[in-house]
Structure formats: C-alpha cells, structure tokens
PDB file of C-alpha atoms in Angstrom:
ATOM      1  CA  MET A1251      -0.023   0.132  -0.001  1.00 74.00           C
ATOM      2  CA  ALA A1252       1.112   3.761  -0.854  1.00 84.00           C
ATOM      3  CA  ILE A1253       0.935   6.588   1.301  1.00 87.00           C
ATOM      4  CA  PHE A1254       0.613  10.396   1.014  1.00 85.00           C
ATOM      5  CA  ILE A1255       2.078  12.571   3.201  1.00 88.00           C
ATOM      6  CA  CYS A1256       1.969  16.212   3.113  1.00 89.00           C
ATOM      7  CA  SER A1257       5.128  18.036   2.979  1.00 88.00           C
ATOM      8  CA  ASN A1258       2.899  21.375   4.601  1.00 90.00           C
ATOM      9  CA  CYS A1259       0.961  19.970   7.072  1.00 88.00           C
ATOM     10  CA  SER A1260       1.933  16.481   7.483  1.00 87.00           C
ATOM     11  CA  HIS A1261      -1.628  14.971   6.369  1.00 86.00           C
ATOM     12  CA  THR A1262      -1.233  11.714   5.314  1.00 87.00           C
ATOM     13  CA  GLU A1263      -3.775   8.837   3.598  1.00 86.00           C
ATOM     14  CA  GLU A1264      -2.907   5.571   2.402  1.00 86.00           C
ATOM     15  CA  THR A1265      -3.577   5.241  -1.720  1.00 85.00           C
ATOM     16  CA  PRO A1266      -3.957   2.305  -3.795  1.00 85.00           C
ATOM     17  CA  ASP A1267      -0.006   1.199  -4.858  1.00 84.00           C
ATOM     18  CA  GLU A1268      -1.038   2.436  -8.497  1.00 84.00           C
ATOM     19  CA  PHE A1269      -0.425   5.813  -7.406  1.00 84.00           C
ATOM     20  CA  LEU A1270       3.185   5.604  -6.095  1.00 85.00           C
ATOM     21  CA  GLY A1271       5.607   8.093  -7.273  1.00 87.00           C
ATOM     22  CA  LYS A1272       2.389  10.502  -8.494  1.00 88.00           C
ATOM     23  CA  LYS A1273       1.625  13.776  -7.395  1.00 87.00           C
ATOM     24  CA  ALA A1274      -1.378  14.938  -5.753  1.00 88.00           C
ATOM     25  CA  ARG A1275      -3.082  17.617  -3.896  1.00 88.00           C
ATOM     26  CA  CYS A1276      -3.341  17.452   0.292  1.00 88.00           C
ATOM     27  CA  LEU A1277      -7.061  17.518   0.965  1.00 86.00           C
ATOM     28  CA  LYS A1278      -6.541  19.716   3.827  1.00 87.00           C
ATOM     29  CA  CYS A1279      -4.161  22.295   2.582  1.00 89.00           C
ATOM     30  CA  GLN A1280      -4.401  21.860  -1.333  1.00 88.00           C
ATOM     31  CA  THR A1281      -0.209  21.414  -1.320  1.00 88.00           C
ATOM     32  CA  LEU A1282       1.250  19.021  -4.028  1.00 88.00           C
ATOM     33  CA  SER A1283       3.286  16.074  -2.945  1.00 86.00           C
ATOM     34  CA  THR A1284       4.403  12.858  -4.156  1.00 88.00           C
ATOM     35  CA  ILE A1285       2.978   9.503  -3.298  1.00 87.00           C
ATOM     36  CA  THR A1286       5.526   7.443  -1.397  1.00 87.00           C
ATOM     37  CA  GLU A1287       5.638   3.679  -0.590  1.00 85.00           C
ATOM     38  CA  LYS A1288       4.377   2.855   2.773  1.00 77.00           C
ATOM     39  CA  GLU A1289       7.084   2.087   5.370  1.00 73.00           C
ATOM     40  CA  THR A1290       6.910  -1.529   7.094  1.00 59.00           C
ATOM     41  CA  LYS A1291       8.003  -1.775  10.475  1.00 54.00           C
ATOM     42  CA  THR A1292       9.087  -4.909  11.497  1.00 51.00           C
ATOM     43  CA  PRO A1293       8.374  -5.918  15.038  1.00 51.00           C
ATOM     44  CA  LYS A1294      11.572  -6.043  17.357  1.00 55.00           C
ATOM     45  CA  ALA A1295      12.369  -9.742  18.374  1.00 55.00           C
ATOM     46  CA  LEU A1296      11.602 -10.428  21.928  1.00 56.00           C
ATOM     47  CA  PRO A1297      14.575 -11.163  24.002  1.00 57.00           C
ATOM     48  CA  LYS A1298      14.533 -15.210  25.037  1.00 58.00           C
ATOM     49  CA  THR A1299      14.244 -15.925  28.537  1.00 54.00           C
ATOM     50  CA  PRO A1300      15.795 -18.923  30.174  1.00 55.00           C
ATOM     51  CA  ALA A1301      13.584 -21.988  30.340  1.00 53.00           C
ATOM     52  CA  SER A1302      13.390 -21.427  34.141  1.00 51.00           C
ATOM     53  CA  ASN A1303      11.710 -18.354  34.029  1.00 51.00           C
ATOM     54  CA  LYS A1304       8.523 -19.815  31.667  1.00 54.00           C
ATOM     55  CA  MET A1305       6.423 -20.473  34.970  1.00 59.00           C
ATOM     56  CA  ASN A1306       7.145 -17.666  36.725  1.00 57.00           C
ATOM     57  CA  PRO A1307       7.695 -14.841  33.972  1.00 58.00           C
ATOM     58  CA  SER A1308       9.648 -11.555  35.265  1.00 58.00           C
ATOM     59  CA  PRO A1309       6.732  -8.352  34.537  1.00 57.00           C
ATOM     60  CA  PRO A1310       7.838  -6.765  31.435  1.00 57.00           C
ATOM     61  CA  ARG A1311      10.320  -3.962  31.502  1.00 56.00           C
ATOM     62  CA  ASP A1312       9.350  -0.277  32.532  1.00 53.00           C
ATOM     63  CA  GLU A1313      10.295   1.816  29.707  1.00 61.00           C
ATOM     64  CA  PHE A1314      10.757   4.932  31.626  1.00 60.00           C
ATOM     65  CA  SER A1315      13.612   5.857  33.911  1.00 63.00           C
ATOM     66  CA  ASN A1316      13.067   7.036  37.181  1.00 62.00           C
ATOM     67  CA  ASP A1317      13.764  10.699  36.084  1.00 61.00           C
ATOM     68  CA  GLU A1318      11.623  10.252  33.242  1.00 60.00           C
ATOM     69  CA  ARG A1319       8.973   8.648  35.166  1.00 58.00           C
ATOM     70  CA  LYS A1320       9.047  11.929  37.703  1.00 54.00           C
ATOM     71  CA  SER A1321       8.805  14.440  34.890  1.00 55.00           C
ATOM     72  CA  ILE A1322       5.695  12.937  33.589  1.00 55.00           C
ATOM     73  CA  ASN A1323       4.258  13.006  36.777  1.00 53.00           C
ATOM     74  CA  VAL A1324       5.377  16.731  37.784  1.00 52.00           C
ATOM     75  CA  THR A1325       3.798  17.418  33.897  1.00 51.00           C
ATOM     76  CA  HIS A1326       0.557  15.435  34.728  1.00 51.00           C
ATOM     77  CA  ARG A1327       0.192  17.698  38.300  1.00 54.00           C
ATOM     78  CA  SER A1328       0.752  21.184  36.449  1.00 51.00           C
ATOM     79  CA  ARG A1329      -1.853  19.980  33.919  1.00 54.00           C
ATOM     80  CA  GLU A1330      -4.443  19.639  36.884  1.00 57.00           C
ATOM     81  CA  ILE A1331      -3.422  22.761  38.349  1.00 59.00           C
ATOM     82  CA  LYS A1332      -4.063  24.795  35.456  1.00 67.00           C
ATOM     83  CA  SER A1333      -6.829  23.325  34.968  1.00 74.00           C
ATOM     84  CA  TRP A1334      -8.229  24.073  38.187  1.00 73.00           C
ATOM     85  CA  HIS A1335      -6.983  27.540  38.294  1.00 75.00           C
ATOM     86  CA  VAL A1336      -8.736  27.939  34.547  1.00 78.00           C
ATOM     87  CA  VAL A1337     -11.962  26.687  36.611  1.00 81.00           C
ATOM     88  CA  THR A1338     -11.706  28.978  39.636  1.00 82.00           C
ATOM     89  CA  LEU A1339     -11.088  31.942  37.323  1.00 82.00           C
ATOM     90  CA  PHE A1340     -14.545  31.065  35.246  1.00 83.00           C
ATOM     91  CA  VAL A1341     -16.331  30.874  38.858  1.00 87.00           C
ATOM     92  CA  LEU A1342     -14.951  34.129  39.905  1.00 88.00           C
ATOM     93  CA  LEU A1343     -15.591  36.272  36.901  1.00 87.00           C
ATOM     94  CA  GLY A1344     -19.294  34.580  36.605  1.00 88.00           C
ATOM     95  CA  ALA A1345     -19.529  35.756  40.241  1.00 89.00           C
ATOM     96  CA  ILE A1346     -18.093  39.224  39.382  1.00 89.00           C
ATOM     97  CA  LEU A1347     -20.353  39.774  36.191  1.00 88.00           C
ATOM     98  CA  THR A1348     -23.249  38.820  38.254  1.00 87.00           C
ATOM     99  CA  ALA A1349     -22.475  41.274  40.665  1.00 85.00           C
ATOM    100  CA  GLN A1350     -22.248  44.247  37.938  1.00 83.00           C
ATOM    101  CA  LEU A1351     -25.769  42.770  36.424  1.00 81.00           C
ATOM    102  CA  VAL A1352     -27.275  43.353  39.929  1.00 77.00           C
ATOM    103  CA  GLN A1353     -26.143  46.893  40.302  1.00 74.00           C
ATOM    104  CA  LEU A1354     -27.174  47.856  36.950  1.00 70.00           C
ATOM    105  CA  GLU A1355     -30.552  46.329  37.588  1.00 67.00           C
ATOM    106  CA  GLY A1356     -30.861  48.617  40.579  1.00 60.00           C
ATOM    107  CA  GLN A1357     -29.581  51.861  38.903  1.00 59.00           C
ATOM    108  CA  LYS A1358     -32.568  51.741  36.325  1.00 66.00           C
ATOM    109  CA  GLU A1359     -34.385  53.438  38.884  1.00 82.00           C
ATOM    110  CA  TRP A1360     -34.286  57.152  38.922  1.00 85.00           C
ATOM    111  CA  GLU A1361     -36.385  60.391  39.828  1.00 90.00           C
ATOM    112  CA  TYR A1362     -35.728  63.525  37.916  1.00 92.00           C
ATOM    113  CA  ALA A1363     -35.942  67.255  39.178  1.00 94.00           C
ATOM    114  CA  ILE A1364     -36.294  70.246  36.948  1.00 92.00           C
ATOM    115  CA  ARG A1365     -35.150  73.124  38.534  1.00 90.00           C
ATOM    116  CA  SER A1366     -34.145  76.899  37.755  1.00 86.00           C
ATOM    117  CA  PRO A1367     -32.484  78.469  40.504  1.00 85.00           C
ATOM    118  CA  LYS A1368     -32.262  82.173  40.677  1.00 82.00           C
ATOM    119  CA  ASP A1369     -28.598  83.561  39.875  1.00 80.00           C
ATOM    120  CA  SER A1370     -27.701  85.050  43.303  1.00 82.00           C
ATOM    121  CA  ALA A1371     -28.963  82.011  45.113  1.00 84.00           C
ATOM    122  CA  LEU A1372     -27.010  79.335  42.673  1.00 86.00           C
ATOM    123  CA  GLU A1373     -23.977  77.982  44.210  1.00 90.00           C
ATOM    124  CA  GLU A1374     -26.235  77.797  47.637  1.00 91.00           C
ATOM    125  CA  ASP A1375     -29.229  75.883  46.088  1.00 91.00           C
ATOM    126  CA  LEU A1376     -26.388  73.677  44.564  1.00 92.00           C
ATOM    127  CA  ASN A1377     -24.862  72.534  47.547  1.00 93.00           C
ATOM    128  CA  SER A1378     -28.001  71.967  49.363  1.00 93.00           C
ATOM    129  CA  TRP A1379     -29.208  69.658  46.196  1.00 92.00           C
ATOM    130  CA  GLY A1380     -25.817  67.846  46.000  1.00 94.00           C
ATOM    131  CA  GLU A1381     -26.214  67.350  50.060  1.00 94.00           C
ATOM    132  CA  SER A1382     -29.589  65.332  49.297  1.00 93.00           C
ATOM    133  CA  GLY A1383     -28.563  63.016  46.727  1.00 93.00           C
ATOM    134  CA  TRP A1384     -29.278  65.040  43.431  1.00 94.00           C
ATOM    135  CA  GLU A1385     -27.089  64.420  40.573  1.00 94.00           C
ATOM    136  CA  LEU A1386     -26.753  67.740  38.250  1.00 93.00           C
ATOM    137  CA  VAL A1387     -27.487  66.027  34.740  1.00 92.00           C
ATOM    138  CA  PHE A1388     -28.069  68.715  32.774  1.00 91.00           C
ATOM    139  CA  ALA A1389     -27.732  72.459  32.470  1.00 91.00           C
ATOM    140  CA  ARG A1390     -28.261  75.421  30.582  1.00 88.00           C
ATOM    141  CA  ARG A1391     -28.500  79.294  30.505  1.00 85.00           C
ATOM    142  CA  ALA A1392     -31.946  80.374  29.237  1.00 80.00           C
ATOM    143  CA  THR A1393     -34.298  83.169  28.800  1.00 80.00           C
ATOM    144  CA  ASN A1394     -37.768  83.279  30.465  1.00 78.00           C
ATOM    145  CA  TYR A1395     -40.961  84.561  28.943  1.00 82.00           C
ATOM    146  CA  ALA A1396     -40.166  88.064  30.598  1.00 84.00           C
ATOM    147  CA  GLY A1397     -36.976  88.109  28.731  1.00 82.00           C
ATOM    148  CA  THR A1398     -34.675  87.918  31.728  1.00 82.00           C
ATOM    149  CA  ALA A1399     -31.848  84.906  31.906  1.00 81.00           C
ATOM    150  CA  GLU A1400     -31.873  82.199  34.274  1.00 83.00           C
ATOM    151  CA  TYR A1401     -30.549  78.761  34.520  1.00 83.00           C
ATOM    152  CA  GLU A1402     -32.588  75.640  33.572  1.00 88.00           C
ATOM    153  CA  MET A1403     -31.284  72.529  35.152  1.00 91.00           C
ATOM    154  CA  ILE A1404     -32.117  69.025  35.436  1.00 93.00           C
ATOM    155  CA  PHE A1405     -30.848  66.457  38.452  1.00 94.00           C
ATOM    156  CA  ARG A1406     -31.459  62.882  39.561  1.00 92.00           C
ATOM    157  CA  ARG A1407     -30.961  60.425  41.873  1.00 91.00           C
ATOM    158  CA  ARG A1408     -32.011  56.993  42.714  1.00 85.00           C
ATOM    159  CA  LYS A1409     -35.202  56.451  44.454  1.00 81.00           C
TER     160      LYS A1409
END
C-alpha cells in the first residue's frame, strides 16, 4: 500500500499502489506532494528468556527511567493545577459579572427634578441639592418669557 504525506501540513492518507510515485494535492491544505511507498515496520524480536522463568515470568521491563517517570508525574500534576485555575477563574468572573448585572438593575430606577434657581442663590442651591443626593445631569442658560436669563437644570437621584 502507498501513502501520501503532505510536505506542508503532514496530513497522511493511504492510497492504492497504482498511484505510487505520482503527485497529488493534500485534502487539507491543497499542497502538491508525491505519493511514496508505505514503510512497514518489522516487530522487534523479544529477548529469549531462560526455560526456568517460563513458569514465573518476570513483569515487563519499564520503558521509562525514574527521572523520566518523575517528569511525567510533574507534568501531569501541573496540568491538573492549571485546569483547576481555569475553573476557578471562570467561577470568579461569573460572580463578578453577576454582581455587576445586579448593580445595573438597581440603577435603572431614577427620579428626576427640573430646577431654575436665581443667579443670586445658585451656588447655595446647588450645594443643598447635592447634599440631598441629587446629581446634576443637564444645565443651560436660557431666557424666560419675561425676557430675563436664568438657568434650567435637570437633576436625578436613585429612588
């Protein structure tokens, strides 16, 4: 059996032997590559054991040294810690967003007042309304029907 291995993205596909040596486009990235012969791996011969061990075979040899095993365990633990951190982060973000939404819901209820103070008492009136919880939203200097100028102000505060 022949095999197609993309030189760009390493995507592999098995192909019939009749396409061996021909060029084909990768199904994933459309790069042109040559179809080659599939390498067959021969299984490694197992070491012969003495006849006396056939009744009580020894356990298979461990493929990793102690240092490699420690490295694998540390890597596995660090992944667990990282995933725990991610979960905790999402829980905290959810709590913060929920608190913000609750706070915004409470801010939707306002009461408004329109005031037109006299110029002579402007500063005193502004201080008084501010102490009562009123917030100035809009102000303009306008001329009234009598032809005199005065301030028109819109205030708001939470109910």
